[in-house]
XYZ file of C-alpha atoms in Angstrom:
622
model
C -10.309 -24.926 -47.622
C -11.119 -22.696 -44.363
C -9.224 -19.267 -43.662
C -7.914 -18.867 -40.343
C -8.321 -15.408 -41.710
C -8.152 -5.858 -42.150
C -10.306 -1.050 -42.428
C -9.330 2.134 -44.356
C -10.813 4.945 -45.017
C -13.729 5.638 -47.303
C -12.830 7.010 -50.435
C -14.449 10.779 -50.465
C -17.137 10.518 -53.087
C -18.932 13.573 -53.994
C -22.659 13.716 -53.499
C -23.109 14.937 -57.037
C -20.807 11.876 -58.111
C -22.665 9.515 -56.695
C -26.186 11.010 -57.887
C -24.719 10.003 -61.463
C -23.822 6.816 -60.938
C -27.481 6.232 -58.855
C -29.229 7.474 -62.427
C -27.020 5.555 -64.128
C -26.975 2.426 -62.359
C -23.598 1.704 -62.317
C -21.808 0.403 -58.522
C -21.196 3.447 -56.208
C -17.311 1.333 -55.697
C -17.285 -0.424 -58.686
C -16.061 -4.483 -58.150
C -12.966 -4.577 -59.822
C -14.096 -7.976 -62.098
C -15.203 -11.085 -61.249
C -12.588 -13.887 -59.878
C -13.009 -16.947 -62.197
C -13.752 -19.997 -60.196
C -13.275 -18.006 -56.889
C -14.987 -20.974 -54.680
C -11.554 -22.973 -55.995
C -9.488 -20.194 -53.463
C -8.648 -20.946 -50.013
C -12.272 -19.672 -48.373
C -13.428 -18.658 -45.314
C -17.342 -19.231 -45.618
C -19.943 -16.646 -43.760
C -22.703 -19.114 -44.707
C -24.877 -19.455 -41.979
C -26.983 -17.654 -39.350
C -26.947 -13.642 -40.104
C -28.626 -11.132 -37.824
C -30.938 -9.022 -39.605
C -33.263 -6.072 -39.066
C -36.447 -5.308 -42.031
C -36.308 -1.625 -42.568
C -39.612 -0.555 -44.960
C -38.866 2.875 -44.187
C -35.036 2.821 -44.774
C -34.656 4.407 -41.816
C -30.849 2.706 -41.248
C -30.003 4.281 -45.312
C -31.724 8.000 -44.875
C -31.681 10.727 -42.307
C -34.844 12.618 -41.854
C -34.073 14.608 -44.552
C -34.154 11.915 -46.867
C -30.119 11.900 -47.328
C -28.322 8.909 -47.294
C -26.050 8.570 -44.051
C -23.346 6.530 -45.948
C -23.162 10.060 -48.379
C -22.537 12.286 -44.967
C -19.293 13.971 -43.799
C -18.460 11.814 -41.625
C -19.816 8.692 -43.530
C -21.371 7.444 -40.474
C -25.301 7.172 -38.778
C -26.507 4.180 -40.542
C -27.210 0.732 -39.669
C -24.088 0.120 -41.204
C -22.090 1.482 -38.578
C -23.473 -1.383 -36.052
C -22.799 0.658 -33.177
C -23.198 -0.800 -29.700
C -24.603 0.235 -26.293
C -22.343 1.993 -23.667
C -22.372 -1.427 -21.790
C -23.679 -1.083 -18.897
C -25.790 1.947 -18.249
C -26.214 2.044 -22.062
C -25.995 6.074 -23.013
C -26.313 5.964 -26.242
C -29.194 6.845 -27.846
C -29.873 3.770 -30.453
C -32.850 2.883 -32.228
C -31.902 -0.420 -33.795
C -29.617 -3.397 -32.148
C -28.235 -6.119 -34.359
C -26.850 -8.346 -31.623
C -30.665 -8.406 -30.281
C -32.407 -8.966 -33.197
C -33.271 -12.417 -35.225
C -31.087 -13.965 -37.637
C -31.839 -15.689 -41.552
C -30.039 -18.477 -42.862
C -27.568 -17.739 -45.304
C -27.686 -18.429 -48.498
C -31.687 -18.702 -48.787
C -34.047 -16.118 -49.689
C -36.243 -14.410 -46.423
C -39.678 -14.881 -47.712
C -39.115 -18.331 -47.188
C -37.801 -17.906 -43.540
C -40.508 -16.144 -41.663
C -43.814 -16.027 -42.302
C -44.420 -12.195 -41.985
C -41.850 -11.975 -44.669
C -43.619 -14.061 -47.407
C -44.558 -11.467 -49.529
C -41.949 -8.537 -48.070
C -40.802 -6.120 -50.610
C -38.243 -3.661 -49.307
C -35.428 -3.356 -47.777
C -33.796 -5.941 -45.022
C -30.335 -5.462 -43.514
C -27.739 -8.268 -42.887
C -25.343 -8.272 -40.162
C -22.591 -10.926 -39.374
C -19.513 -10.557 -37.009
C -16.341 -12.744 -38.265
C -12.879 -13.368 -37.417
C -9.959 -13.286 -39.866
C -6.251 -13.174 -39.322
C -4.613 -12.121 -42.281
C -1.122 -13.426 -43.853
C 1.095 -11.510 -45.195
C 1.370 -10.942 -49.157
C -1.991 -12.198 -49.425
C -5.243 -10.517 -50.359
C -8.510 -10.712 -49.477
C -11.880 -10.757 -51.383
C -15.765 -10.533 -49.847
C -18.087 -12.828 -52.405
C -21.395 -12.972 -52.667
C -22.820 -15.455 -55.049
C -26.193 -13.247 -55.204
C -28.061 -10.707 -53.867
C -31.476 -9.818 -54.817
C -31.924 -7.444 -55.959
C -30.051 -4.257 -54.560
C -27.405 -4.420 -52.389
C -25.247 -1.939 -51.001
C -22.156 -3.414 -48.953
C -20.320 -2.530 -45.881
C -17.127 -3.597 -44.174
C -16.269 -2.367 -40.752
C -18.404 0.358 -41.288
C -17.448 1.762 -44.443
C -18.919 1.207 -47.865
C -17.096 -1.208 -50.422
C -19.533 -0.408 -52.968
C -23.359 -1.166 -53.976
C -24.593 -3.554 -56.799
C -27.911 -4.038 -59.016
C -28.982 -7.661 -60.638
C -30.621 -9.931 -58.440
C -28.803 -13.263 -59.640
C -25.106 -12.460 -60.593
C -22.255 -12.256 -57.837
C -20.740 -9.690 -56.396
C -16.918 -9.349 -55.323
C -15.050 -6.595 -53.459
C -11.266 -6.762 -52.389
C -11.302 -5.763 -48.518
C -7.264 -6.330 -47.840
C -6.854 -2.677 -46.978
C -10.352 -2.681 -44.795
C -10.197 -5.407 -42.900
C -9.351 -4.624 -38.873
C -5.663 -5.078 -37.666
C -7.048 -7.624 -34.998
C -8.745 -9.871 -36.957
C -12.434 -8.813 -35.926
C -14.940 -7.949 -38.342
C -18.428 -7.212 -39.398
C -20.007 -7.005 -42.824
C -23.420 -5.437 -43.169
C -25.554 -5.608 -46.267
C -28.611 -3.762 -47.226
C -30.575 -5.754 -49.585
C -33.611 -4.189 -51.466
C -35.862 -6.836 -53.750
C -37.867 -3.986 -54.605
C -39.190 -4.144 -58.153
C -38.429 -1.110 -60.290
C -39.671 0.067 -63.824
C -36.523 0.662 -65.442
C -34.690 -2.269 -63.186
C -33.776 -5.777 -65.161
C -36.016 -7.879 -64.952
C -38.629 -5.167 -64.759
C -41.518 -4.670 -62.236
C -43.826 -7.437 -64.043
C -42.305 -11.069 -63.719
C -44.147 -14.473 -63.189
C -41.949 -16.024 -60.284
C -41.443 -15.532 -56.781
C -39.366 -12.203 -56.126
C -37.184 -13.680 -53.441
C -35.039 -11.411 -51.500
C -32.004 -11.546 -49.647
C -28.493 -13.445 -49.370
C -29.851 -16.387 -51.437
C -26.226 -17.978 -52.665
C -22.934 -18.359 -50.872
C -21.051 -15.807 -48.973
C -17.896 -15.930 -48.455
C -13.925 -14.658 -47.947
C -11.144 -15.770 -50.747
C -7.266 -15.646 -49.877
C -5.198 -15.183 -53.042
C -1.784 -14.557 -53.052
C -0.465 -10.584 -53.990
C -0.270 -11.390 -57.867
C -3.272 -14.483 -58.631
C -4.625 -15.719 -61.493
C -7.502 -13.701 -61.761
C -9.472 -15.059 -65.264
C -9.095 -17.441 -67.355
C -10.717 -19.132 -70.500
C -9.555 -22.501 -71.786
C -11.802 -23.688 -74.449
C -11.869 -24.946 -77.948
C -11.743 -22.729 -80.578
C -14.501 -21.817 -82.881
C -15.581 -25.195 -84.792
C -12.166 -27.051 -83.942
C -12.909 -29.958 -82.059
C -8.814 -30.025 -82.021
C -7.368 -26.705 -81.207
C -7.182 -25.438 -77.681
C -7.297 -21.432 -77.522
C -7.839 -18.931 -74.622
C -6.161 -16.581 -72.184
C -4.908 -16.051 -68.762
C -4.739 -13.098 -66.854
C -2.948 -12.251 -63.754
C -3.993 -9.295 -61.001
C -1.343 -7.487 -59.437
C 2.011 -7.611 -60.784
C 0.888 -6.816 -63.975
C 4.545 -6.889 -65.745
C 5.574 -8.634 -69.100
C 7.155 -11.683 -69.290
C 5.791 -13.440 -65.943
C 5.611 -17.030 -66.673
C 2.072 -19.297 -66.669
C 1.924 -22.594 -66.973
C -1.322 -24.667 -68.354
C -1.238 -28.095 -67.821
C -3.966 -30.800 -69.044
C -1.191 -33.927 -67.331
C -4.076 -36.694 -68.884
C -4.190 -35.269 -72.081
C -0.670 -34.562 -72.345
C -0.529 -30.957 -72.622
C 1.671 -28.922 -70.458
C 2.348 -25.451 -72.404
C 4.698 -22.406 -71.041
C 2.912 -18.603 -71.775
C 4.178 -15.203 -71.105
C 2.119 -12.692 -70.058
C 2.208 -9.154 -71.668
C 2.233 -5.811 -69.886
C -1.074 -6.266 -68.998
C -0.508 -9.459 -67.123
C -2.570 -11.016 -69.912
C -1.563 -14.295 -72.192
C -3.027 -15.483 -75.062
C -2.953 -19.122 -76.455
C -3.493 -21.470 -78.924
C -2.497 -24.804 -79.766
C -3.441 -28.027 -81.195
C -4.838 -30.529 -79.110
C -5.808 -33.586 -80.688
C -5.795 -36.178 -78.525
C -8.465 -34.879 -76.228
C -12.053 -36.990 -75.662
C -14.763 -34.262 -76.165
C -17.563 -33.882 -73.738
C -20.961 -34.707 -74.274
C -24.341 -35.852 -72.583
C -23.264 -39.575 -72.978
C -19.766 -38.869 -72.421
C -19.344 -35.913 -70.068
C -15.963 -36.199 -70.040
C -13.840 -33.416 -68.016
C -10.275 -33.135 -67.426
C -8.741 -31.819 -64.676
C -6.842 -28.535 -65.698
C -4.371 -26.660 -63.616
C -2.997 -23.397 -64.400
C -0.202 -21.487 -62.461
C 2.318 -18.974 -62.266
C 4.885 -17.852 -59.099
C 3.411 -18.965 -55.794
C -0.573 -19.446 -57.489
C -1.965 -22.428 -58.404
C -5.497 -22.996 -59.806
C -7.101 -26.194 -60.374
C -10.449 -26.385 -62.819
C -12.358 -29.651 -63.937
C -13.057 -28.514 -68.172
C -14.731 -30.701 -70.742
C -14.308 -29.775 -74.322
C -16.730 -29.652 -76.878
C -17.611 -27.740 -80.165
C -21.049 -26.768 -81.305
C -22.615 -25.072 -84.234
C -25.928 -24.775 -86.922
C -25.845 -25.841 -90.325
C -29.076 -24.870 -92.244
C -32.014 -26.361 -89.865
C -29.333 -28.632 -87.607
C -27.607 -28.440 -83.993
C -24.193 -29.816 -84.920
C -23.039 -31.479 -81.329
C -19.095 -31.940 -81.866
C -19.998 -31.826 -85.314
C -22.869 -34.376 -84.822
C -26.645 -33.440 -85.570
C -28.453 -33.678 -82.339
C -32.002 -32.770 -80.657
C -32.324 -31.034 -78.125
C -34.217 -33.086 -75.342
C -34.973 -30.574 -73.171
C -36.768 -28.812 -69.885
C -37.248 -25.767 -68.104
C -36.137 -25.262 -64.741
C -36.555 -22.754 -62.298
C -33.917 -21.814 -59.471
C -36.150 -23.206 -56.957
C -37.138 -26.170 -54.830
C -40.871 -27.301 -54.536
C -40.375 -29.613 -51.834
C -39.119 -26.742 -49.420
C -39.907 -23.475 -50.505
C -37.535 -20.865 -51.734
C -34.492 -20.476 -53.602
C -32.409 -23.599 -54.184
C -30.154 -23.385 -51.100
C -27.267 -25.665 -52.056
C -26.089 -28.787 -53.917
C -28.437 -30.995 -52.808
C -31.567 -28.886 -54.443
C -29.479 -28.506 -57.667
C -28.684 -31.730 -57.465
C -32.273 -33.123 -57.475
C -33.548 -30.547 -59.834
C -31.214 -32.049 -62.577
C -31.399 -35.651 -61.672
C -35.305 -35.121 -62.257
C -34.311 -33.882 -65.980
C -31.649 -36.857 -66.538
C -35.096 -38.873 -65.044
C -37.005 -37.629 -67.845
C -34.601 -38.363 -70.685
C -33.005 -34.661 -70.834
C -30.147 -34.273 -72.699
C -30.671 -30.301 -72.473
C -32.339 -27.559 -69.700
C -33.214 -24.048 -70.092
C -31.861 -22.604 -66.802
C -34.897 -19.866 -67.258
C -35.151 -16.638 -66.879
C -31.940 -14.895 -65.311
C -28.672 -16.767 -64.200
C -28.387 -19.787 -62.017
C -25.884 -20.637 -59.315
C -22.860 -21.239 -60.530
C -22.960 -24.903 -58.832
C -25.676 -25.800 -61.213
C -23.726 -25.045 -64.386
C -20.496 -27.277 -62.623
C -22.738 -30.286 -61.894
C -24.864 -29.776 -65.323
C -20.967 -30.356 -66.881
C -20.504 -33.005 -64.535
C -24.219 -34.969 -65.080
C -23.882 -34.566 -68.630
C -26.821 -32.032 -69.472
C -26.367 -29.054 -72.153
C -27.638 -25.954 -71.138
C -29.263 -22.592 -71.898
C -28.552 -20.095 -69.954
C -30.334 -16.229 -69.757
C -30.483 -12.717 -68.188
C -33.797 -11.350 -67.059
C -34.744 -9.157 -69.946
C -38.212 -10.154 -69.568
C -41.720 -8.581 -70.786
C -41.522 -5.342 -70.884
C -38.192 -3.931 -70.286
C -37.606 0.464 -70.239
C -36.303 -0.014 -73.937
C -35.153 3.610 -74.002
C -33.070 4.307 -70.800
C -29.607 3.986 -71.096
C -29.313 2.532 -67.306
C -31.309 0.109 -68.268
C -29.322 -1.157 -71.342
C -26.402 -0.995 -69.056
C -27.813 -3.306 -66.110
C -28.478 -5.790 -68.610
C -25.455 -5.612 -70.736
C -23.471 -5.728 -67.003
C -25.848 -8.969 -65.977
C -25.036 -10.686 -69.343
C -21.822 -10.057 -69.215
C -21.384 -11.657 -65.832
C -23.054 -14.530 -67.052
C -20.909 -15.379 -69.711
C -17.495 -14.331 -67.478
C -19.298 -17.084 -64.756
C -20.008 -19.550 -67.988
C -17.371 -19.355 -69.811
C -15.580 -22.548 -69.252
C -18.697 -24.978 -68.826
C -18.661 -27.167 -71.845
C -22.439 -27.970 -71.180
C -23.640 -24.544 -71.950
C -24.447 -23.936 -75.869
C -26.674 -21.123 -75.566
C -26.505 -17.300 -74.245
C -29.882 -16.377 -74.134
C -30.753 -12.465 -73.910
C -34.149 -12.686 -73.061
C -37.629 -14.182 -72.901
C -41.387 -12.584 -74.653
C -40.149 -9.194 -75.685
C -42.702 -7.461 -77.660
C -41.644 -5.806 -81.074
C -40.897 -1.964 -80.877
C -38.009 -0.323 -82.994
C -36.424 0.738 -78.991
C -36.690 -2.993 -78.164
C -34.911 -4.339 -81.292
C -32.381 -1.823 -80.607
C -31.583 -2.870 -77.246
C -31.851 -6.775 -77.921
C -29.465 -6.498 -81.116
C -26.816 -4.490 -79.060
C -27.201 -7.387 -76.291
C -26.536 -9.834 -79.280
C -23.501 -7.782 -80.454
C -22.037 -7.575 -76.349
C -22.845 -11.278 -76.796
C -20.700 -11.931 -79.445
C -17.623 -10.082 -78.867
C -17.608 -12.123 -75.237
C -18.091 -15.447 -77.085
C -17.976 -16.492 -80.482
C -17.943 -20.356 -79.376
C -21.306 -20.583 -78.689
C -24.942 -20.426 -79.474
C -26.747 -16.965 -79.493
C -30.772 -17.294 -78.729
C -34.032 -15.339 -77.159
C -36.989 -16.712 -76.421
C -39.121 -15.338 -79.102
C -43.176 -14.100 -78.796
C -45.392 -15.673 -82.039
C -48.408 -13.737 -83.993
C -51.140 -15.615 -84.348
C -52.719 -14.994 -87.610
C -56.019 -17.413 -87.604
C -55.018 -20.908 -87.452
C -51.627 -19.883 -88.319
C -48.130 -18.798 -86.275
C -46.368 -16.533 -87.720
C -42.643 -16.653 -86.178
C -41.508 -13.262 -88.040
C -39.369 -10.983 -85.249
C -36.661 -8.917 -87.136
C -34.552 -10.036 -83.909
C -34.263 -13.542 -85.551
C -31.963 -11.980 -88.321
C -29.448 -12.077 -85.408
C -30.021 -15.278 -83.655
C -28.598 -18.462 -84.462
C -31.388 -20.518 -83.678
C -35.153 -20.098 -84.358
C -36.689 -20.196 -81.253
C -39.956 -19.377 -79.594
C -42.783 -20.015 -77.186
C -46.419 -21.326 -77.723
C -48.933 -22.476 -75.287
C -51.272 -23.820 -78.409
C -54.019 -25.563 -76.088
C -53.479 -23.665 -72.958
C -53.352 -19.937 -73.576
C -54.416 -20.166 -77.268
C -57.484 -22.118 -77.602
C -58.642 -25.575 -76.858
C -57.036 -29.338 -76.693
C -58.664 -29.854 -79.647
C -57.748 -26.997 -81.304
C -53.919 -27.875 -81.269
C -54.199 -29.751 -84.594
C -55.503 -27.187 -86.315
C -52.530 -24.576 -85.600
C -50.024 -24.590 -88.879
C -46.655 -21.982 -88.283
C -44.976 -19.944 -90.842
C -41.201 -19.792 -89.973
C -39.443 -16.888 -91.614
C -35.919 -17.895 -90.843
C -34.581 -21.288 -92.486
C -32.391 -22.110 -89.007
C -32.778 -24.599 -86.371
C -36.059 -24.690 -84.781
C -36.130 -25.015 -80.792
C -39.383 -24.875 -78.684
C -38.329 -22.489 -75.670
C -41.451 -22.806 -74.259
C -44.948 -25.027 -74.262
C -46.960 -26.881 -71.798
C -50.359 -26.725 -69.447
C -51.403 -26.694 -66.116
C -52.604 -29.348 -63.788
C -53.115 -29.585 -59.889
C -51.350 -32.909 -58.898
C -53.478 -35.229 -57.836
C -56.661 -34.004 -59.571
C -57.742 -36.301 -62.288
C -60.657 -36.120 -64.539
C -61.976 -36.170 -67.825
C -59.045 -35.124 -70.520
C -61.095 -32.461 -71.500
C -61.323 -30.835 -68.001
C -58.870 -28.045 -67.273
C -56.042 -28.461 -64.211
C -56.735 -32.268 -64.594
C -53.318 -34.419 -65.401
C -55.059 -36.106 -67.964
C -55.672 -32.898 -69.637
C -52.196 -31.561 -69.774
C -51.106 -35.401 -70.430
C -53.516 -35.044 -73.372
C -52.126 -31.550 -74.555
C -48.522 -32.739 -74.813
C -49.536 -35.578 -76.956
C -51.586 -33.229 -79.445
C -48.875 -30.919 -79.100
C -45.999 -33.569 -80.304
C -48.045 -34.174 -83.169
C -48.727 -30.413 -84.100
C -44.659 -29.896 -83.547
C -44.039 -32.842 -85.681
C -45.050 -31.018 -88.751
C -41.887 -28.168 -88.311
C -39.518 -29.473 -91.049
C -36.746 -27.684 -89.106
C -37.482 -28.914 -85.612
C -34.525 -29.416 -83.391
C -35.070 -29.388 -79.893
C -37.844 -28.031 -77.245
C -37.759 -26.969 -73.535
C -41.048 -27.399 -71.932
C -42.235 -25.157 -69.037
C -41.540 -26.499 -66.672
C -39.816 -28.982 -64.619
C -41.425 -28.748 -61.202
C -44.222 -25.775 -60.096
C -42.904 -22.677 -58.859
C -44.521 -20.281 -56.628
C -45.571 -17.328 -58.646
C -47.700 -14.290 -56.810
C -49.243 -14.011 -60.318
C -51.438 -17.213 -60.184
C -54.045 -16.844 -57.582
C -56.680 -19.079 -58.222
C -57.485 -20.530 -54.308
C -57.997 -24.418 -55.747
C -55.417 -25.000 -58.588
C -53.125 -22.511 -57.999
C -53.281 -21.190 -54.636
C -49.945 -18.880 -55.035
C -47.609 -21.650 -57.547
C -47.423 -21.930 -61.110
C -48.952 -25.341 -61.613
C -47.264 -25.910 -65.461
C -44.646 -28.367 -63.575
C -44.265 -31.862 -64.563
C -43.450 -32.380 -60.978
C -45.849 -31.380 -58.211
C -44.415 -28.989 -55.352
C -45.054 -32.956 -52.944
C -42.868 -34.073 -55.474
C -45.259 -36.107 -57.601
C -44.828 -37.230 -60.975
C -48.039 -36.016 -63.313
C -48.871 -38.291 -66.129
C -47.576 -35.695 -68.665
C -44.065 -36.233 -66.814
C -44.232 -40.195 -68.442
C -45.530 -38.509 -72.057
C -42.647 -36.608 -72.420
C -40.366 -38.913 -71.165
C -41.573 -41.488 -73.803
C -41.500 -39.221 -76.637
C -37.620 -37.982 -75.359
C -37.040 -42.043 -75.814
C -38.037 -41.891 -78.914
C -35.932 -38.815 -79.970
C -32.838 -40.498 -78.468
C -33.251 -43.458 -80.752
C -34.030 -41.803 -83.657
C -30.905 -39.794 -82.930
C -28.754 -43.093 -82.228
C -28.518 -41.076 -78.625
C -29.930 -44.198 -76.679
């Protein structure tokens, strides 16, 4: 619903202060918690056309001196301060103009926007002016759902705070900062400049898009809101309803929440505690549980003195026993697919619900029960309409390759970007797995750092699956799957480009793997490359009939894991990738993609889609 919808002072922070929480890559102003389902709130959105000025030189961050304006005295001599001409003879001395400059689409990524951009990597400010006329006993809160991948934030001039992780939102109250009259401007730096010790790490194999690429917008709340809230079922009950609510502002004991499920029946009466904070749980056993043939949600509405918010929830239970994915206590496979947060047809991030909406129609297409939303965190959106379409999910932060194993920031990014996840997650029945990362090598720092990840995992979530996409070591003919991280994982699962990256089409058959752990055994990754369009003999690289040809060998190599439950093929569509450069087959995209960047189904596309019929029936999942 649109706002019809005021700035303080900064708070003083010490230069030292904020050198410590630079090295330690925490927010300058930390965000005080993510809103849960803050797109439900009445919204004022500042989608749309942004002014914007690229900086290499950071010359609107740094004085000459190399010292940050925003760190200053006075606070003020940046970009940020969007200061304007002494209309008309124009006295000032000013070296940049946002009014005069260009504008990007927002949400959307700039490489995709203008062509001297494609391959920018720095820094590129943001400017919109907006109007907002606030009520009062209401607050105010400035969302973004991503920024990638550093982004420092500015109201009205002065700093709300600054944020690292290229693909989870970022929130800052701004009742206090927003002007008396009702006109505003927000300015945001954003950086997509790859780092060493940054999460994912310098080395990636995707497109490093920068900018505003998900919604922005204002949320109205009322003084004391529901801020978070979990309503799921408990571990392994299929018939017990547990959770929590918790209310900002207020913050006595005894307020009164109400959580009402009106088509189930349920209408229960809690009581906060003197955090604002109440617990639940109850039995529920009339409820129809959600699942990819029945993705059934219920509309659940929660609310306490003047707030009211309104969630659609589906309920379902999952767990392993020995080598099997119990689906509301029903052995399933996993029919799934990778997917990228990216359109082929029109490059760039996925803008919107139409993009997500295709992507996942493609997978239902292809007889998907499953996706692995790879390798950091999706929109949102996508893990609302994957509840709605029925489609179980995996869902991962960017610990990728080679991460700096041994600096405390960077554990801390990482824990902060999972933990995001699962807050953004946490009530999507279609998501089963928390992934913590993808091809980590084996050190004793590494296992370290992924096992503490596993732990922060845990203690969120004990509902659902915990996974990584494991590396194999090829021993001969034979795969060893052997990483001491599996002790901790609940599911066995790991990636293998037999007939791609490790030898031949015809050497597929020959590959025999040697599973340490006796748990359920998912494919996170597998597949080939092939131009669309470019046919040829099966034995001829970047042909369709090739990779066509390598998923049937590979079905039949697979076939022989006792414990096989479920695999995620990379990947759904091509991807542009920087990495893959050859000027015929590649030419700048990742060419793995069932689906062509035109939009064209390869023949491997209709091999998998058979062999996912088959699974479906043998699973009595028709």
């Amino acid at each position: 619903m649109p706002l019809p919808l005021p700035a303080g002072p900064a708070r003083p922070w010490s230069v030292l202060f904020f050198v410590c929480l630079w090295l330690s890559g925490t927010a300058l102003h930390a965000q005080s918690g993510l809103m849960q389902h803050a797109a439900a709130r009445r919204v004022l959105s500042l989608n749309g056309d942004w002014h914007y000025i690229i900086d290499p030189y950071e010359n609107g961050f740094y004085d000459y001196r190399r010292q940050a304006f925003d760190q200053s005295p006075s606070g003020q001599g940046g970009y940020y301060d969007n200061r304007q001409p002494d209309a008309p003879q124009e006295t000032k001395l000013l070296e940049y103009s946002f009014e005069k400059s260009s504008t990007l689409q927002v949400p959307a990524d700039w490489n995709s926007q203008d062509a001297k951009l494609l391959y920018y990597e720095g820094t590129i400010w943001y400017q919109k002016n907006f109007t907002l006329k606030p009520q009062p006993g209401k607050r105010y809160f400035l969302y973004f759902g991503a920024v990638n991948y550093e982004a420092h934030v500015y109201l009205n001039g002065k700093k709300l705070g600054m944020h690292r992780g290229g693909f989870t939102p970022l929130q800052y109250e701004i009742t206090d900062q927003l002007s008396p009259g009702g006109d505003n401007f927000v300015v945001v730096k954003a950086d997509n400049t790859r780092h060493a010790d940054a999460v994912p790490t310098i080395n990636t194999d995707w497109w490093n898009y920068g900018g505003l690429t998900r919604d922005v917008y204002v949320a109205e709340t009322p003084g004391t809101f529901i801020k978070d809230y979990e309503v799921q079922l408990a571990k392994d009950s299929p018939t017990t309803l547990a959770g929590y609510v918790q209310l900002s502002g207020g913050g006595r004991a005894g307020q009164t929440i109400t959580l009402s499920i009106a088509e189930a029946g349920i209408r229960q009466t809690l009581k906060t505690d003197t955090a604002g904070r109440a617990t639940f749980r109850f039995s529920a056993k009339k409820l129809q549980l959600w699942s990819p043939q029945s993705p059934k949600r219920y509309a659940v509405s929660l609310s306490s003195g003047g707030d009211v918010i309104d969630d659609k929830i589906g309920f379902r239970t999952i767990q392993t026993r020995g080598q099997d994915i119990l689906l509301n206590g029903k052995s399933t496979f996993l029919r799934g697919i990778c997917i990228h947060d990216e359109n082929p047809l029109i490059p760039g991030r996925a803008r919107g619900e139409g993009d997500l909406r295709m992507l996942l129609t493609w997978a239902k297409e292809l007889g998907c029960n499953y996706v692995r939303l790879a390798h950091y965190p999706h929109n949102e959106l996508m893990l609302r309409l994957a509840d709605e379409l029925g489609l179980l999910v995996w869902a991962e932060v960017p610990v990728y390759w080679t991460i700096a194993w041994e600096n405390p920031a960077t554990y801390q990014n990482a824990e902060a970007q999972l933990t995001d996840l699962i807050s953004m997650g946490k009530n999507r029945a279609s998501i089963i797995v928390w992934s913590v990362g993808n091809e980590t090598p084996l050190s004793e720092p590494r296992l370290k750092f992924m096992t503490n990840l596993v732990k922060k995992a845990r203690s969120l979530d004990d509902t659902r699956l915990l996974a990584a996409a494991l590396e194999l070591h090829p021993e001969g003919n034979v795969l060893h799957v052997d990483d001491p991280l599996g002790e901790y994982l609940d599911l066995t699962s790991f990636n293998e480009y037999a007939g791609w990256y490790m030898g031949s089409l015809d050497d597929i058959p020959k590959y025999s793997f040697d599973i340490k752990y006796n748990k359920p055994v998912v494919i996170s990754e597998m597949g080939g490359s092939a131009l669309g369009g470019y046919h040829g003999d099966v034995h001829t690289r970047w042909t369709e009939e090739y990779q066509a040809a390598l998923y049937v060998n590979q079905f039949k190599m697979l076939g022989n894991i006792k414990g096989l439950r479920g695999l995620t093929p990379w990947i759904l569509t091509d991807f542009r990738s920087a990495r893959r450069q050859h000027p015929v087959y590649q030419n700048g995209f990742n060419r793995k993609g069932l689906i062509s960047n035109t939009g064209q189904k390869k023949k491997a596309f209709f091999v998998l889609q058979e062999y996912y019929r088959q699974q479906a029936a043998k699973y009595g999942e028709k």
